[in-house]
PDB file of C-alpha atoms in Angstrom:
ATOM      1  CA  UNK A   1      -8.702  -7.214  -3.406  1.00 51.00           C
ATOM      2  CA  UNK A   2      -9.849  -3.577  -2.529  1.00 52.00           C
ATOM      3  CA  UNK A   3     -10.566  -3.474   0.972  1.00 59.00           C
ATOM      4  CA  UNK A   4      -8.425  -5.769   2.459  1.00 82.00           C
ATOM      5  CA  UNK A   5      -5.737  -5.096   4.294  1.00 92.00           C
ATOM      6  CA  UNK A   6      -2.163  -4.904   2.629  1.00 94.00           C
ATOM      7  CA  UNK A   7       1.247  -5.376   3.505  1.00 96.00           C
ATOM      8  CA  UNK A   8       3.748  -3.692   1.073  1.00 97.00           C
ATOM      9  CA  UNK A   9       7.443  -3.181   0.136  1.00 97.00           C
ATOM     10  CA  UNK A  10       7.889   0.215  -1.167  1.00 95.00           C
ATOM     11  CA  UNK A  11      10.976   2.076  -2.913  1.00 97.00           C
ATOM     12  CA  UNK A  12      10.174   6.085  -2.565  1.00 92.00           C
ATOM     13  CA  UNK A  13      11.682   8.307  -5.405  1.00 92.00           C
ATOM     14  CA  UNK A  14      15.048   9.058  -3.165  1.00 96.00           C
ATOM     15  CA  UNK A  15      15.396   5.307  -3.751  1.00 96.00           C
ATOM     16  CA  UNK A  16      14.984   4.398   0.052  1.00 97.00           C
ATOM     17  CA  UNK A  17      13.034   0.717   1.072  1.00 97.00           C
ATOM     18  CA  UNK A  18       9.788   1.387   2.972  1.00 95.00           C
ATOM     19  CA  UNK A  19       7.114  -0.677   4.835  1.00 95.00           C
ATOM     20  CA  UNK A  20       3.422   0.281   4.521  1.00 95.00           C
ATOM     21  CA  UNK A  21       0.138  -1.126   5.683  1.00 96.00           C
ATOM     22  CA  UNK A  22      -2.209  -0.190   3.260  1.00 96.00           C
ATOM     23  CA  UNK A  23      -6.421  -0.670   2.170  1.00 95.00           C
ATOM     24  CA  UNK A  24      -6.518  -0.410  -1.306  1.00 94.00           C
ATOM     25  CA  UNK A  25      -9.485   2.219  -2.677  1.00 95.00           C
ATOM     26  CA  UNK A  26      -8.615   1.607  -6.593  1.00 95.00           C
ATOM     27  CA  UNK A  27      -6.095   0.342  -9.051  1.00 95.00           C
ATOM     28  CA  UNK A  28      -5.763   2.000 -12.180  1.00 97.00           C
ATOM     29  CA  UNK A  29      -3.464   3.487 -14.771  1.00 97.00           C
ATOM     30  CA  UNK A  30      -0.085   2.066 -12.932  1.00 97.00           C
ATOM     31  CA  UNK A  31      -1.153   3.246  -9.683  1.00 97.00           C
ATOM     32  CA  UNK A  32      -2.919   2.131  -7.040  1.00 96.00           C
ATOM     33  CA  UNK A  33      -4.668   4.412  -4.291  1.00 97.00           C
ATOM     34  CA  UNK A  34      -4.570   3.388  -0.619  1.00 96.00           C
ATOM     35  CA  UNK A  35      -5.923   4.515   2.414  1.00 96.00           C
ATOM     36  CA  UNK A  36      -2.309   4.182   4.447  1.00 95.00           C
ATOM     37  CA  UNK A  37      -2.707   2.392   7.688  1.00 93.00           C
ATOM     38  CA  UNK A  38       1.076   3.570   8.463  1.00 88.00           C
ATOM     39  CA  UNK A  39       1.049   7.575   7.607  1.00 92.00           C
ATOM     40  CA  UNK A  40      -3.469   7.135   8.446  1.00 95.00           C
ATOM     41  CA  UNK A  41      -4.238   9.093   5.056  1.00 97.00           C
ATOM     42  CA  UNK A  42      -4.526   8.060   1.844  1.00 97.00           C
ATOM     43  CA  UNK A  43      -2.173   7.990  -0.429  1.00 96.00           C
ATOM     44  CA  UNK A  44      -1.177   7.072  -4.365  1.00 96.00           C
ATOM     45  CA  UNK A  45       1.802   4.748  -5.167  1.00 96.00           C
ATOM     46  CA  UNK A  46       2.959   3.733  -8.284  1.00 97.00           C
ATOM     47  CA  UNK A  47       2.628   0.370  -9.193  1.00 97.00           C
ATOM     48  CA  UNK A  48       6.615   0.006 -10.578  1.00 97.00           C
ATOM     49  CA  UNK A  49       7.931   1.144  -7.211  1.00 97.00           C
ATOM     50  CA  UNK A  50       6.378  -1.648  -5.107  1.00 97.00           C
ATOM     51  CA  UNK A  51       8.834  -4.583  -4.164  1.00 97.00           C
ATOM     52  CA  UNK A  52       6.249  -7.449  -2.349  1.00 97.00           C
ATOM     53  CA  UNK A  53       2.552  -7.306  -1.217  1.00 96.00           C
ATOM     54  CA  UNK A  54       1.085  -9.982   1.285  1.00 96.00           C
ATOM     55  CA  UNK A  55      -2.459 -10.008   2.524  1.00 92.00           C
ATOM     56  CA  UNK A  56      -2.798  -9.596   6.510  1.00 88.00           C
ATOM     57  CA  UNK A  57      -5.019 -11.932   8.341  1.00 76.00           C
ATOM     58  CA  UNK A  58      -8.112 -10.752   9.679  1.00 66.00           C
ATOM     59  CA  UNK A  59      -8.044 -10.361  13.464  1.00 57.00           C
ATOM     60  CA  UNK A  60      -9.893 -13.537  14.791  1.00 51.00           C
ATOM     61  CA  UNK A  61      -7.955 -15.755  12.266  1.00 50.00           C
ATOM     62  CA  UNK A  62      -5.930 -18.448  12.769  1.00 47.00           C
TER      63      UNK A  62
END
């Protein structure tokens, strides 16, 4: 699913909920590196700190 465009819940280390839109770039040893739509750079998150992921429609779908 690298590529696509993500939608994810996110608990940070102070233990606050985030949003991010992100394009995943690789998966791999409990973390997954993202270019971040939200913060536009990319970033690594850790795999047990995200809550939900949803794909985002392509524009022109529907």
């Amino acid at each position: 699913m690298t590529g696509s465009s993500l939608w994810i819940g996110y608990v940070t280390a102070e233990g606050s909920a985030s949003q991010r839109v992100i394009a995943p770039v690789r998966v791999e040893g409990g973390f997954v590196t993202a270019y971040d739509h939200t913060a536009d750079e990319v970033r690594t998150y850790p795999l047990h700190r995200i809550t939900g992921v949803a794909e985002l429609a392509e524009d022109g779908e529907g």
